[in-house]
Coordinates of N, CA, C and O in Angstrom, one line a residue:
M72 N 57.4 -147.1 -140.8 CA 58.4 -146.1 -141.0 C 58.4 -145.7 -142.5 O 58.5 -144.6 -142.9
K73 N 58.4 -146.8 -143.4 CA 58.4 -146.6 -144.8 C 57.2 -145.8 -145.3 O 57.2 -144.9 -146.1
L74 N 56.0 -146.2 -144.7 CA 54.8 -145.6 -145.1 C 54.8 -144.1 -144.7 O 54.4 -143.2 -145.5
R75 N 55.4 -143.8 -143.6 CA 55.5 -142.4 -143.1 C 56.4 -141.6 -144.1 O 56.0 -140.4 -144.5
K76 N 57.5 -142.2 -144.6 CA 58.3 -141.5 -145.6 C 57.6 -141.2 -146.9 O 57.7 -140.2 -147.5
I77 N 56.8 -142.2 -147.3 CA 56.1 -142.1 -148.6 C 55.0 -141.0 -148.4 O 54.9 -140.2 -149.3
V78 N 54.3 -141.0 -147.3 CA 53.3 -140.0 -147.1 C 53.9 -138.6 -147.1 O 53.4 -137.6 -147.7
S79 N 55.1 -138.5 -146.4 CA 55.8 -137.2 -146.4 C 56.2 -136.8 -147.8 O 56.1 -135.6 -148.2
L80 N 56.7 -137.7 -148.6 CA 57.1 -137.3 -150.0 C 55.9 -136.9 -150.8 O 56.0 -136.0 -151.6
I81 N 54.8 -137.6 -150.6 CA 53.6 -137.3 -151.4 C 53.1 -135.9 -150.9 O 52.8 -135.0 -151.8
S82 N 53.2 -135.6 -149.7 CA 52.8 -134.2 -149.2 C 53.7 -133.2 -149.7 O 53.2 -132.1 -150.2
I83 N 55.0 -133.4 -149.8 CA 55.9 -132.5 -150.3 C 55.7 -132.3 -151.8 O 55.6 -131.1 -152.3
G84 N 55.4 -133.4 -152.5 CA 55.1 -133.3 -154.0 C 53.9 -132.4 -154.2 O 53.8 -131.6 -155.1
F85 N 52.8 -132.7 -153.4 CA 51.6 -131.9 -153.5 C 51.9 -130.4 -153.3 O 51.4 -129.6 -154.0
F86 N 52.7 -130.1 -152.2 CA 53.0 -128.8 -151.9 C 53.7 -128.1 -153.1 O 53.4 -127.0 -153.5
V87 N 54.7 -128.7 -153.6 CA 55.5 -128.2 -154.8 C 54.5 -127.9 -155.9 O 54.6 -126.9 -156.6
L88 N 53.7 -128.9 -156.3 CA 52.7 -128.7 -157.4 C 51.8 -127.6 -157.1 O 51.4 -126.8 -158.0
S89 N 51.3 -127.5 -155.8 CA 50.4 -126.4 -155.5 C 51.0 -125.1 -155.6 O 50.4 -124.1 -156.1
T90 N 52.3 -125.0 -155.2 CA 53.0 -123.7 -155.4 C 53.2 -123.3 -156.8 O 52.9 -122.2 -157.2
C91 N 53.6 -124.3 -157.6 CA 53.7 -124.0 -159.1 C 52.4 -123.6 -159.7 O 52.3 -122.7 -160.5
Y92 N 51.3 -124.3 -159.3 CA 50.0 -124.0 -159.8 C 49.6 -122.6 -159.4 O 49.1 -121.8 -160.3
A93 N 49.8 -122.2 -158.2 CA 49.5 -120.8 -157.8 C 50.3 -119.8 -158.6 O 49.7 -118.8 -159.0
C94 N 51.5 -120.1 -158.9 CA 52.3 -119.2 -159.7 C 51.8 -119.1 -161.1 O 51.7 -118.0 -161.7
K95 N 51.4 -120.3 -161.7 CA 51.0 -120.3 -163.1 C 49.7 -119.5 -163.2 O 49.4 -118.9 -164.2
L96 N 48.8 -119.6 -162.2 CA 47.5 -118.9 -162.3 C 47.7 -117.4 -162.5 O 46.9 -116.8 -163.2
S97 N 48.8 -116.8 -162.0 CA 48.9 -115.3 -162.1 C 50.0 -115.0 -163.2 O 50.4 -113.8 -163.2
N98 N 50.4 -115.9 -164.0 CA 51.5 -115.6 -165.0 C 52.7 -115.1 -164.4 O 53.5 -114.3 -165.0
Y99 N 53.0 -115.3 -163.2 CA 54.2 -114.9 -162.5 C 55.3 -115.8 -162.8 O 55.1 -117.0 -162.8
Q100 N 56.5 -115.4 -162.9 CA 57.6 -116.2 -163.2 C 58.2 -116.9 -162.0 O 59.4 -117.0 -161.8
C101 N 57.3 -117.4 -161.2 CA 57.8 -118.1 -160.0 C 57.9 -119.6 -160.3 O 58.0 -120.4 -159.4
L102 N 57.9 -120.0 -161.6 CA 58.3 -121.3 -161.9 C 59.7 -121.6 -161.6 O 60.2 -122.7 -161.8
N103 N 60.4 -120.5 -161.1 CA 61.7 -120.7 -160.6 C 61.7 -121.3 -159.2 O 62.7 -121.6 -158.6
A104 N 60.5 -121.5 -158.6 CA 60.4 -122.2 -157.4 C 60.9 -123.6 -157.5 O 60.5 -124.3 -158.4
K105 N 61.9 -123.9 -156.8 CA 62.6 -125.2 -156.9 C 62.6 -125.9 -155.6 O 62.9 -125.3 -154.6
A106 N 62.4 -127.2 -155.7 CA 62.6 -128.1 -154.5 C 63.9 -128.9 -154.7 O 64.0 -129.5 -155.7
T107 N 64.8 -128.8 -153.8 CA 66.1 -129.5 -154.0 C 66.3 -130.4 -152.8 O 66.1 -129.9 -151.6
L108 N 66.6 -131.6 -153.1 CA 66.8 -132.5 -152.0 C 68.3 -132.4 -151.6 O 69.2 -132.5 -152.4
A109 N 68.6 -132.3 -150.3 CA 69.9 -132.3 -149.8 C 70.1 -133.3 -148.8 O 69.2 -133.7 -148.1
R110 N 71.3 -133.8 -148.6 CA 71.6 -134.9 -147.6 C 72.4 -134.3 -146.5 O 73.5 -133.8 -146.8
K111 N 71.9 -134.5 -145.3 CA 72.7 -134.3 -144.1 C 72.5 -135.5 -143.3 O 73.2 -136.5 -143.5
T112 N 71.6 -135.4 -142.3 CA 71.2 -136.6 -141.5 C 70.1 -137.3 -142.1 O 69.7 -138.4 -141.7
G113 N 69.5 -136.7 -143.1 CA 68.3 -137.3 -143.8 C 68.0 -136.4 -145.0 O 68.9 -135.7 -145.4
K114 N 66.9 -136.6 -145.5 CA 66.5 -135.8 -146.7 C 65.8 -134.5 -146.2 O 64.9 -134.5 -145.4
I115 N 66.3 -133.4 -146.8 CA 65.7 -132.1 -146.5 C 65.3 -131.4 -147.8 O 66.0 -131.5 -148.8
V116 N 64.2 -130.8 -147.8 CA 63.8 -130.0 -148.9 C 64.1 -128.5 -148.7 O 63.7 -128.0 -147.7
A117 N 64.7 -127.9 -149.6 CA 65.0 -126.5 -149.6 C 64.2 -125.8 -150.7 O 64.5 -126.0 -151.9
L118 N 63.1 -125.1 -150.3 CA 62.3 -124.5 -151.3 C 62.7 -123.1 -151.4 O 62.8 -122.4 -150.4
T119 N 62.9 -122.6 -152.7 CA 63.2 -121.2 -152.9 C 62.3 -120.7 -154.0 O 61.8 -121.4 -154.9
C120 N 62.2 -119.4 -153.9 CA 61.4 -118.7 -154.9 C 62.1 -117.4 -155.2 O 62.5 -116.6 -154.3
D121 N 62.2 -117.1 -156.5 CA 63.0 -115.9 -157.0 C 62.1 -114.8 -157.6 O 61.0 -115.1 -158.0
D122 N 62.6 -113.6 -157.6 CA 62.1 -112.5 -158.4 C 61.0 -111.7 -157.8 O 60.5 -110.8 -158.4
G123 N 60.5 -112.0 -156.6 CA 59.4 -111.3 -156.0 C 60.0 -110.1 -155.2 O 61.1 -109.8 -155.3
P124 N 59.2 -109.6 -154.3 CA 57.8 -110.0 -154.0 C 56.8 -109.4 -155.0 O 57.0 -108.4 -155.5
S125 N 55.8 -110.2 -155.3 CA 54.7 -109.8 -156.2 C 53.4 -109.7 -155.4 O 53.1 -110.7 -154.7
P126 N 52.7 -108.6 -155.4 CA 51.5 -108.6 -154.7 C 50.4 -109.5 -155.2 O 49.5 -109.9 -154.5
K127 N 50.6 -110.0 -156.5 CA 49.6 -111.0 -157.0 C 49.9 -112.4 -156.5 O 48.9 -113.1 -156.3
T128 N 51.1 -112.8 -156.5 CA 51.4 -114.2 -156.3 C 52.0 -114.5 -154.9 O 51.8 -115.6 -154.4
T129 N 52.9 -113.6 -154.4 CA 53.6 -114.0 -153.2 C 52.6 -114.3 -152.0 O 52.9 -115.2 -151.3
P130 N 51.6 -113.5 -151.8 CA 50.6 -113.8 -150.8 C 50.0 -115.2 -151.0 O 49.8 -116.0 -150.0
L131 N 49.7 -115.6 -152.2 CA 49.2 -117.0 -152.5 C 50.2 -118.0 -152.0 O 49.9 -119.0 -151.4
I132 N 51.5 -117.8 -152.4 CA 52.5 -118.8 -152.0 C 52.7 -118.8 -150.5 O 52.8 -119.9 -149.9
L133 N 52.7 -117.6 -149.9 CA 52.8 -117.6 -148.4 C 51.7 -118.3 -147.7 O 51.9 -119.0 -146.7
N134 N 50.5 -118.2 -148.3 CA 49.3 -118.9 -147.7 C 49.5 -120.5 -147.8 O 49.2 -121.2 -146.9
I135 N 50.0 -120.9 -149.0 CA 50.2 -122.4 -149.2 C 51.3 -122.8 -148.2 O 51.2 -123.9 -147.5
L136 N 52.4 -122.1 -148.1 CA 53.5 -122.4 -147.1 C 52.9 -122.5 -145.7 O 53.3 -123.5 -145.0
R137 N 52.2 -121.5 -145.3 CA 51.6 -121.5 -144.0 C 50.7 -122.7 -143.7 O 50.8 -123.3 -142.7
K138 N 49.8 -123.0 -144.7 CA 48.9 -124.1 -144.6 C 49.6 -125.4 -144.3 O 49.2 -126.3 -143.6
H139 N 50.8 -125.6 -145.0 CA 51.5 -126.9 -144.9 C 52.7 -126.8 -143.9 O 53.5 -127.7 -143.8
H140 N 52.8 -125.7 -143.2 CA 53.8 -125.5 -142.2 C 55.2 -125.7 -142.8 O 56.1 -126.5 -142.3
V141 N 55.4 -125.1 -143.9 CA 56.7 -125.2 -144.7 C 57.4 -123.8 -144.7 O 56.7 -122.8 -144.9
K142 N 58.7 -123.8 -144.6 CA 59.5 -122.6 -144.7 C 60.2 -122.6 -146.0 O 60.5 -123.6 -146.6
A143 N 60.5 -121.4 -146.5 CA 61.2 -121.2 -147.8 C 62.1 -120.1 -147.7 O 62.1 -119.3 -146.7
T144 N 63.0 -119.9 -148.7 CA 63.8 -118.8 -148.9 C 63.4 -118.0 -150.1 O 63.2 -118.6 -151.2
F145 N 63.1 -116.7 -149.9 CA 62.6 -115.9 -151.0 C 63.8 -115.0 -151.4 O 64.3 -114.2 -150.6
F146 N 64.2 -115.1 -152.7 CA 65.3 -114.3 -153.2 C 64.6 -113.2 -153.9 O 64.0 -113.4 -155.0
V147 N 64.7 -112.0 -153.3 CA 63.9 -110.8 -153.8 C 64.7 -109.9 -154.7 O 65.9 -109.7 -154.5
L148 N 64.0 -109.2 -155.5 CA 64.6 -108.1 -156.3 C 64.3 -106.8 -155.6 O 63.2 -106.6 -155.1
G149 N 65.3 -106.0 -155.5 CA 65.2 -104.7 -154.8 C 64.1 -103.8 -155.4 O 63.3 -103.2 -154.6
E150 N 64.0 -103.8 -156.7 CA 62.9 -102.9 -157.3 C 61.5 -103.4 -157.0 O 60.6 -102.6 -157.0
N151 N 61.4 -104.7 -156.7 CA 60.0 -105.2 -156.3 C 59.9 -105.0 -154.8 O 58.8 -104.7 -154.3
A152 N 60.9 -105.2 -154.0 CA 60.8 -105.2 -152.6 C 60.6 -103.8 -152.0 O 59.9 -103.6 -151.0
I153 N 61.1 -102.8 -152.7 CA 61.0 -101.4 -152.2 C 59.5 -101.0 -152.1 O 59.2 -100.2 -151.2
N154 N 58.6 -101.5 -152.9 CA 57.2 -101.1 -152.8 C 56.3 -102.1 -152.1 O 55.1 -101.9 -152.1
H155 N 56.9 -103.2 -151.6 CA 56.1 -104.2 -151.0 C 56.7 -104.7 -149.7 O 56.8 -105.9 -149.4
T156 N 57.1 -103.7 -148.9 CA 57.7 -104.1 -147.6 C 56.7 -104.8 -146.7 O 57.2 -105.6 -145.8
N157 N 55.4 -104.6 -146.9 CA 54.5 -105.4 -146.1 C 54.6 -106.9 -146.4 O 54.4 -107.7 -145.5
I158 N 54.8 -107.2 -147.6 CA 55.0 -108.7 -148.0 C 56.3 -109.2 -147.4 O 56.3 -110.3 -146.9
L159 N 57.3 -108.4 -147.4 CA 58.6 -108.8 -146.8 C 58.4 -109.0 -145.3 O 58.9 -110.0 -144.7
N160 N 57.7 -108.2 -144.7 CA 57.4 -108.3 -143.2 C 56.6 -109.6 -143.0 O 56.9 -110.3 -142.0
T161 N 55.7 -110.0 -143.8 CA 54.9 -111.2 -143.7 C 55.9 -112.4 -143.8 O 55.8 -113.4 -143.1
M162 N 56.8 -112.3 -144.8 CA 57.8 -113.4 -145.0 C 58.5 -113.7 -143.7 O 58.7 -114.8 -143.2
I163 N 59.1 -112.6 -143.1 CA 59.9 -112.7 -141.9 C 59.0 -113.2 -140.8 O 59.4 -114.1 -140.0
H164 N 57.8 -112.6 -140.6 CA 56.9 -113.0 -139.5 C 56.6 -114.5 -139.6 O 56.5 -115.1 -138.6
D165 N 56.4 -115.0 -140.8 CA 56.1 -116.4 -141.0 C 57.3 -117.3 -140.8 O 57.2 -118.6 -141.0
G166 N 58.5 -116.8 -140.6 CA 59.7 -117.6 -140.4 C 60.5 -118.0 -141.6 O 61.3 -118.9 -141.6
H167 N 60.3 -117.3 -142.7 CA 61.0 -117.5 -144.0 C 62.3 -116.7 -144.0 O 62.4 -115.7 -143.3
E168 N 63.2 -117.2 -144.8 CA 64.4 -116.4 -145.1 C 64.2 -115.5 -146.3 O 63.4 -115.8 -147.2
V169 N 64.9 -114.4 -146.3 CA 64.8 -113.5 -147.4 C 66.3 -113.3 -147.9 O 67.1 -112.9 -147.1
G170 N 66.5 -113.5 -149.2 CA 67.8 -113.3 -149.7 C 67.8 -112.2 -150.8 O 66.8 -111.8 -151.3
N171 N 69.0 -111.8 -151.2 CA 69.2 -110.8 -152.2 C 69.4 -111.4 -153.6 O 70.1 -112.3 -153.7
H172 N 68.6 -110.9 -154.5 CA 68.6 -111.4 -155.9 C 68.9 -110.3 -156.9 O 68.5 -110.3 -158.0
T173 N 69.6 -109.2 -156.4 CA 69.9 -108.0 -157.1 C 68.7 -107.0 -157.2 O 67.6 -107.4 -156.7
Y174 N 69.0 -105.9 -157.7 CA 68.0 -104.8 -157.8 C 67.0 -105.0 -159.0 O 65.8 -104.9 -158.9
T175 N 67.7 -105.2 -160.2 CA 66.9 -105.2 -161.4 C 67.0 -106.5 -162.2 O 66.5 -106.6 -163.3
H176 N 67.6 -107.6 -161.7 CA 67.7 -108.9 -162.3 C 68.6 -108.9 -163.5 O 68.3 -109.6 -164.5
P177 N 69.8 -108.2 -163.5 CA 70.7 -108.3 -164.7 C 71.5 -109.5 -164.7 O 71.7 -110.2 -163.7
N178 N 72.1 -109.9 -165.8 CA 73.1 -110.9 -165.9 C 74.4 -110.3 -165.4 O 75.0 -109.6 -166.2
L179 N 74.8 -110.6 -164.2 CA 76.0 -110.0 -163.6 C 77.3 -110.3 -164.4 O 78.3 -109.6 -164.3
A180 N 77.3 -111.5 -165.1 CA 78.5 -111.8 -165.8 C 78.7 -110.9 -167.0 O 79.8 -110.8 -167.5
K181 N 77.7 -110.1 -167.4 CA 77.8 -109.2 -168.5 C 77.9 -107.7 -168.0 O 77.8 -106.8 -168.8
R182 N 78.0 -107.6 -166.7 CA 78.2 -106.2 -166.1 C 79.6 -106.0 -165.5 O 80.3 -107.0 -165.2
S183 N 79.9 -104.8 -165.3 CA 81.2 -104.5 -164.7 C 81.1 -104.8 -163.2 O 80.0 -104.9 -162.7
D184 N 82.3 -104.9 -162.6 CA 82.3 -105.2 -161.2 C 81.5 -104.1 -160.4 O 80.8 -104.4 -159.4
D185 N 81.8 -102.9 -160.8 CA 81.1 -101.8 -160.1 C 79.6 -101.8 -160.3 O 78.8 -101.6 -159.3
A186 N 79.1 -102.1 -161.5 CA 77.7 -102.2 -161.7 C 77.1 -103.4 -160.9 O 76.0 -103.3 -160.4
A187 N 77.8 -104.5 -160.9 CA 77.3 -105.7 -160.1 C 77.2 -105.3 -158.6 O 76.2 -105.7 -157.9
R188 N 78.3 -104.7 -158.1 CA 78.2 -104.3 -156.7 C 77.1 -103.4 -156.4 O 76.4 -103.5 -155.3
L189 N 76.8 -102.4 -157.3 CA 75.7 -101.5 -157.1 C 74.3 -102.2 -157.1 O 73.5 -101.9 -156.2
E190 N 74.1 -103.2 -158.0 CA 72.9 -104.0 -158.0 C 72.7 -104.7 -156.6 O 71.6 -104.7 -156.1
I191 N 73.8 -105.2 -156.1 CA 73.7 -106.0 -154.8 C 73.5 -105.0 -153.6 O 72.6 -105.2 -152.8
S192 N 74.2 -103.9 -153.6 CA 74.2 -103.0 -152.5 C 72.9 -102.2 -152.5 O 72.4 -101.9 -151.4
K193 N 72.3 -101.9 -153.6 CA 71.0 -101.2 -153.6 C 69.9 -102.1 -153.0 O 69.1 -101.6 -152.2
T194 N 70.0 -103.4 -153.3 CA 69.0 -104.3 -152.7 C 69.2 -104.5 -151.2 O 68.3 -104.5 -150.4
Q195 N 70.5 -104.6 -150.8 CA 70.9 -104.7 -149.4 C 70.3 -103.5 -148.6 O 69.8 -103.6 -147.6
A196 N 70.4 -102.3 -149.2 CA 69.9 -101.1 -148.6 C 68.3 -101.1 -148.4 O 67.8 -100.8 -147.4
V197 N 67.7 -101.6 -149.5 CA 66.2 -101.7 -149.4 C 65.8 -102.7 -148.3 O 64.9 -102.4 -147.5
L198 N 66.5 -103.8 -148.2 CA 66.2 -104.8 -147.2 C 66.6 -104.3 -145.8 O 65.8 -104.5 -144.9
K199 N 67.7 -103.6 -145.7 CA 68.1 -103.0 -144.4 C 67.0 -102.0 -143.9 O 66.7 -102.0 -142.7
D200 N 66.4 -101.2 -144.8 CA 65.4 -100.3 -144.5 C 64.1 -101.0 -143.9 O 63.4 -100.5 -143.2
A201 N 64.0 -102.3 -144.4 CA 62.9 -103.1 -143.9 C 63.3 -104.0 -142.7 O 62.5 -104.9 -142.3
H202 N 64.4 -103.7 -142.1 CA 65.0 -104.4 -141.0 C 65.3 -105.8 -141.3 O 65.1 -106.7 -140.4
I203 N 65.8 -106.1 -142.5 CA 66.1 -107.4 -142.9 C 67.6 -107.4 -143.3 O 68.0 -106.6 -144.1
V204 N 68.4 -108.4 -142.8 CA 69.8 -108.5 -143.2 C 69.9 -109.9 -143.8 O 70.0 -110.9 -143.1
P205 N 69.9 -110.0 -145.1 CA 69.9 -111.3 -145.8 C 71.3 -112.0 -145.5 O 72.3 -111.4 -145.5
K206 N 71.2 -113.3 -145.4 CA 72.3 -114.1 -145.2 C 72.8 -114.7 -146.6 O 73.9 -115.2 -146.7
W207 N 71.9 -114.6 -147.6 CA 72.1 -115.3 -148.8 C 72.0 -114.3 -150.0 O 71.2 -113.4 -150.0
F208 N 72.8 -114.6 -151.0 CA 72.7 -113.9 -152.3 C 72.6 -114.9 -153.4 O 73.4 -115.9 -153.4
R209 N 71.7 -114.8 -154.3 CA 71.6 -115.6 -155.5 C 71.7 -114.8 -156.7 O 70.8 -113.9 -157.0
P210 N 72.7 -114.9 -157.5 CA 72.8 -114.1 -158.8 C 71.8 -114.6 -159.8 O 71.6 -115.8 -160.0
P211 N 71.2 -113.6 -160.5 CA 70.3 -114.0 -161.6 C 71.1 -114.8 -162.7 O 72.2 -114.5 -162.9
Y212 N 70.4 -115.7 -163.3 CA 71.0 -116.5 -164.4 C 72.2 -117.4 -163.9 O 73.0 -117.8 -164.8
G213 N 72.4 -117.5 -162.6 CA 73.5 -118.3 -162.1 C 74.8 -117.7 -162.4 O 75.9 -118.4 -162.4
A214 N 74.8 -116.4 -162.7 CA 76.1 -115.7 -163.1 C 77.2 -115.8 -162.1 O 77.0 -115.8 -160.9

């Protein structure tokens, strides 16, 4: 049982490194890809990637995830998603979650309430047009 856990952790570590390597290759700021351990009944890895979709890197990341049978949550920007609905469709088809990360990635703490709502609602509309209803919202910069 211990060996099995060690092998699983090594596999997860390889996957995370592979994902970061794929991101680095294309100079995409997906070094925001984070693996977080959470405790429920055991250890669970929640992998997230922000600021896409990018036609250069998101397909690479999706291929790595598919190869390792891993699911992730992609927090997308509306301005990127509007032109790459095919990538959004692949995310959903592969069983990933898609979340709202605003339209243009502003620091919401420095915006008015109305401007912040507009950033969120514009992305919601883009995702709704792609038949996606996100369950999650992640503010840029942790605002």
